[in-house]
């Protein structure tokens, strides 16, 4: 790698040291990431069917992703930040004066469903979770009362 290329990369994505006093994460769920240190790119994706039934899953039949259009929809894109006085998009640029990211103690209950816990630099992050909840319960027929005839 030539020096010019290395210099450009360091300006775009400077390497920093991450110091963490203590970290406790109880649960890391599906398609989730916990990382201490720099990460150039994360593309976490989760597609899930959460089926709750009154009867046994083995005897009730299968549920298929293809049955639900939520899994086929386009991913919405974020619009750039627009200042009311200036129609050009605003971009966030930060300057880090210290080469160290210093964190005390962190206690987290859960990182779940395509989520990211990152202590460090992150260049490009994307997380998408699509969960369809299906509840299949039989509805009991109400018994008529003497008051229903009035």
mmCIF file of C-alpha atoms in Angstrom:
data_model
loop_
_atom_site.group_PDB
_atom_site.id
_atom_site.type_symbol
_atom_site.label_atom_id
_atom_site.label_comp_id
_atom_site.label_asym_id
_atom_site.label_seq_id
_atom_site.Cartn_x
_atom_site.Cartn_y
_atom_site.Cartn_z
ATOM 1 C CA UNK A 1 0.000 0.000 0.000
ATOM 2 C CA UNK A 2 1.478 3.352 -0.963
ATOM 3 C CA UNK A 3 1.720 6.177 1.628
ATOM 4 C CA UNK A 4 -0.905 8.361 -0.113
ATOM 5 C CA UNK A 5 -3.558 5.630 0.078
ATOM 6 C CA UNK A 6 -2.734 4.889 3.721
ATOM 7 C CA UNK A 7 -3.007 8.585 4.619
ATOM 8 C CA UNK A 8 -6.439 8.862 2.951
ATOM 9 C CA UNK A 9 -7.732 5.789 4.776
ATOM 10 C CA UNK A 10 -6.579 7.112 8.142
ATOM 11 C CA UNK A 11 -8.450 10.376 7.563
ATOM 12 C CA UNK A 12 -11.651 8.543 6.618
ATOM 13 C CA UNK A 13 -11.492 5.899 9.328
ATOM 14 C CA UNK A 14 -8.917 6.667 12.014
ATOM 15 C CA UNK A 15 -7.899 3.783 14.249
ATOM 16 C CA UNK A 16 -8.604 4.433 17.898
ATOM 17 C CA UNK A 17 -8.048 2.422 21.057
ATOM 18 C CA UNK A 18 -11.122 1.354 23.042
ATOM 19 C CA UNK A 19 -10.806 1.101 26.817
ATOM 20 C CA UNK A 20 -13.681 -0.423 28.793
ATOM 21 C CA UNK A 21 -13.726 -0.556 32.577
ATOM 22 C CA UNK A 22 -16.305 -3.336 32.695
ATOM 23 C CA UNK A 23 -19.095 -4.741 30.575
ATOM 24 C CA UNK A 24 -21.957 -7.072 31.409
ATOM 25 C CA UNK A 25 -24.343 -8.178 28.668
ATOM 26 C CA UNK A 26 -26.949 -10.667 29.829
ATOM 27 C CA UNK A 27 -28.198 -11.782 26.385
ATOM 28 C CA UNK A 28 -27.024 -11.348 22.804
ATOM 29 C CA UNK A 29 -29.814 -12.306 20.422
ATOM 30 C CA UNK A 30 -30.029 -13.533 16.866
ATOM 31 C CA UNK A 31 -28.085 -11.550 14.216
ATOM 32 C CA UNK A 32 -26.666 -9.176 16.851
ATOM 33 C CA UNK A 33 -23.080 -8.032 17.392
ATOM 34 C CA UNK A 34 -21.130 -6.995 20.485
ATOM 35 C CA UNK A 35 -17.712 -5.616 19.638
ATOM 36 C CA UNK A 36 -15.076 -3.683 21.513
ATOM 37 C CA UNK A 37 -12.810 -2.041 18.955
ATOM 38 C CA UNK A 38 -13.145 -0.664 15.452
ATOM 39 C CA UNK A 39 -15.453 -2.129 12.866
ATOM 40 C CA UNK A 40 -15.612 -0.973 9.268
ATOM 41 C CA UNK A 41 -18.988 -2.426 8.315
ATOM 42 C CA UNK A 42 -21.948 -4.254 9.859
ATOM 43 C CA UNK A 43 -24.886 -5.584 7.873
ATOM 44 C CA UNK A 44 -27.099 -7.422 10.374
ATOM 45 C CA UNK A 45 -30.353 -8.906 9.122
ATOM 46 C CA UNK A 46 -33.064 -10.962 10.802
ATOM 47 C CA UNK A 47 -36.232 -12.515 9.364
ATOM 48 C CA UNK A 48 -38.375 -14.331 11.897
ATOM 49 C CA UNK A 49 -41.802 -15.851 12.365
ATOM 50 C CA UNK A 50 -42.950 -15.911 15.975
ATOM 51 C CA UNK A 51 -45.808 -18.417 16.137
ATOM 52 C CA UNK A 52 -47.898 -18.853 19.258
ATOM 53 C CA UNK A 53 -50.572 -21.575 19.199
ATOM 54 C CA UNK A 54 -52.973 -23.228 21.562
ATOM 55 C CA UNK A 55 -52.273 -26.624 19.983
ATOM 56 C CA UNK A 56 -49.074 -28.556 19.312
ATOM 57 C CA UNK A 57 -46.864 -27.153 16.520
ATOM 58 C CA UNK A 58 -46.290 -30.625 15.088
ATOM 59 C CA UNK A 59 -50.000 -31.231 14.487
ATOM 60 C CA UNK A 60 -51.077 -27.693 13.548
ATOM 61 C CA UNK A 61 -49.278 -27.376 10.209
ATOM 62 C CA UNK A 62 -46.460 -25.164 8.972
ATOM 63 C CA UNK A 63 -46.206 -21.403 8.647
ATOM 64 C CA UNK A 64 -44.226 -20.064 5.671
ATOM 65 C CA UNK A 65 -42.377 -16.776 5.101
ATOM 66 C CA UNK A 66 -43.910 -16.575 1.616
ATOM 67 C CA UNK A 67 -47.363 -16.146 3.164
ATOM 68 C CA UNK A 68 -46.502 -12.699 4.547
ATOM 69 C CA UNK A 69 -45.657 -9.676 2.396
ATOM 70 C CA UNK A 70 -43.613 -8.011 5.169
ATOM 71 C CA UNK A 71 -40.643 -10.150 4.111
ATOM 72 C CA UNK A 72 -40.866 -9.069 0.450
ATOM 73 C CA UNK A 73 -41.194 -5.308 0.955
ATOM 74 C CA UNK A 74 -38.438 -2.911 -0.070
ATOM 75 C CA UNK A 75 -36.211 -1.651 2.712
ATOM 76 C CA UNK A 76 -36.997 2.027 3.373
ATOM 77 C CA UNK A 77 -34.075 4.399 2.799
ATOM 78 C CA UNK A 78 -33.162 7.237 5.107
ATOM 79 C CA UNK A 79 -33.384 10.711 3.678
ATOM 80 C CA UNK A 80 -30.405 13.019 4.264
ATOM 81 C CA UNK A 81 -30.686 15.706 6.928
ATOM 82 C CA UNK A 82 -31.969 18.920 5.337
ATOM 83 C CA UNK A 83 -31.535 22.352 6.873
ATOM 84 C CA UNK A 84 -34.617 24.545 6.287
ATOM 85 C CA UNK A 85 -32.496 27.522 5.222
ATOM 86 C CA UNK A 86 -30.185 25.510 2.956
ATOM 87 C CA UNK A 87 -31.593 22.843 0.592
ATOM 88 C CA UNK A 88 -28.248 21.013 0.430
ATOM 89 C CA UNK A 89 -27.985 17.938 2.689
ATOM 90 C CA UNK A 90 -26.093 18.328 5.962
ATOM 91 C CA UNK A 91 -23.375 15.824 6.761
ATOM 92 C CA UNK A 92 -22.029 15.098 10.189
ATOM 93 C CA UNK A 93 -18.275 15.297 10.562
ATOM 94 C CA UNK A 94 -16.532 14.752 13.866
ATOM 95 C CA UNK A 95 -12.993 15.426 14.972
ATOM 96 C CA UNK A 96 -11.675 13.219 17.738
ATOM 97 C CA UNK A 97 -8.987 15.018 19.713
ATOM 98 C CA UNK A 98 -7.955 11.959 21.702
ATOM 99 C CA UNK A 99 -6.934 8.624 20.178
ATOM 100 C CA UNK A 100 -8.745 6.700 22.930
ATOM 101 C CA UNK A 101 -12.413 5.862 23.440
ATOM 102 C CA UNK A 102 -12.752 5.467 27.194
ATOM 103 C CA UNK A 103 -15.879 3.926 28.732
ATOM 104 C CA UNK A 104 -16.561 3.162 32.363
ATOM 105 C CA UNK A 105 -18.888 0.270 33.218
ATOM 106 C CA UNK A 106 -21.757 -0.841 31.008
ATOM 107 C CA UNK A 107 -24.620 -3.115 32.051
ATOM 108 C CA UNK A 108 -27.025 -4.210 29.325
ATOM 109 C CA UNK A 109 -30.016 -6.516 29.651
ATOM 110 C CA UNK A 110 -30.217 -7.558 25.981
ATOM 111 C CA UNK A 111 -28.885 -6.850 22.502
ATOM 112 C CA UNK A 112 -31.414 -8.452 20.220
ATOM 113 C CA UNK A 113 -32.756 -8.817 16.678
ATOM 114 C CA UNK A 114 -30.049 -7.404 14.390
ATOM 115 C CA UNK A 115 -28.791 -4.880 16.956
ATOM 116 C CA UNK A 116 -25.237 -3.634 17.502
ATOM 117 C CA UNK A 117 -23.284 -2.751 20.631
ATOM 118 C CA UNK A 118 -20.063 -1.148 19.422
ATOM 119 C CA UNK A 119 -17.428 0.531 21.544
ATOM 120 C CA UNK A 120 -15.130 1.927 18.897
ATOM 121 C CA UNK A 121 -15.284 3.472 15.445
ATOM 122 C CA UNK A 122 -17.968 2.356 13.059
ATOM 123 C CA UNK A 123 -17.945 3.368 9.427
ATOM 124 C CA UNK A 124 -21.031 1.815 7.850
ATOM 125 C CA UNK A 125 -23.767 0.234 9.952
ATOM 126 C CA UNK A 126 -27.027 -1.330 8.825
ATOM 127 C CA UNK A 127 -29.461 -3.393 10.848
ATOM 128 C CA UNK A 128 -32.821 -4.731 9.738
ATOM 129 C CA UNK A 129 -35.208 -6.953 11.668
ATOM 130 C CA UNK A 130 -38.512 -8.163 10.275
ATOM 131 C CA UNK A 131 -40.593 -10.207 12.683
ATOM 132 C CA UNK A 132 -44.134 -11.396 12.011
ATOM 133 C CA UNK A 133 -46.074 -12.465 15.094
ATOM 134 C CA UNK A 134 -48.719 -15.098 14.418
ATOM 135 C CA UNK A 135 -51.179 -16.096 17.097
ATOM 136 C CA UNK A 136 -53.484 -19.003 16.388
ATOM 137 C CA UNK A 137 -56.061 -19.607 19.098
ATOM 138 C CA UNK A 138 -59.524 -21.018 18.779
ATOM 139 C CA UNK A 139 -62.264 -18.585 19.640
ATOM 140 C CA UNK A 140 -64.875 -20.030 21.930
ATOM 141 C CA UNK A 141 -68.500 -19.444 21.010
ATOM 142 C CA UNK A 142 -70.227 -17.449 23.729
ATOM 143 C CA UNK A 143 -73.129 -19.155 25.447
ATOM 144 C CA UNK A 144 -76.344 -17.153 25.126
ATOM 145 C CA UNK A 145 -77.724 -15.736 28.344
ATOM 146 C CA UNK A 146 -81.244 -14.730 29.279
ATOM 147 C CA UNK A 147 -80.235 -11.108 28.766
ATOM 148 C CA UNK A 148 -79.340 -11.640 25.078
ATOM 149 C CA UNK A 149 -82.992 -12.092 24.072
ATOM 150 C CA UNK A 150 -84.030 -8.600 25.190
#
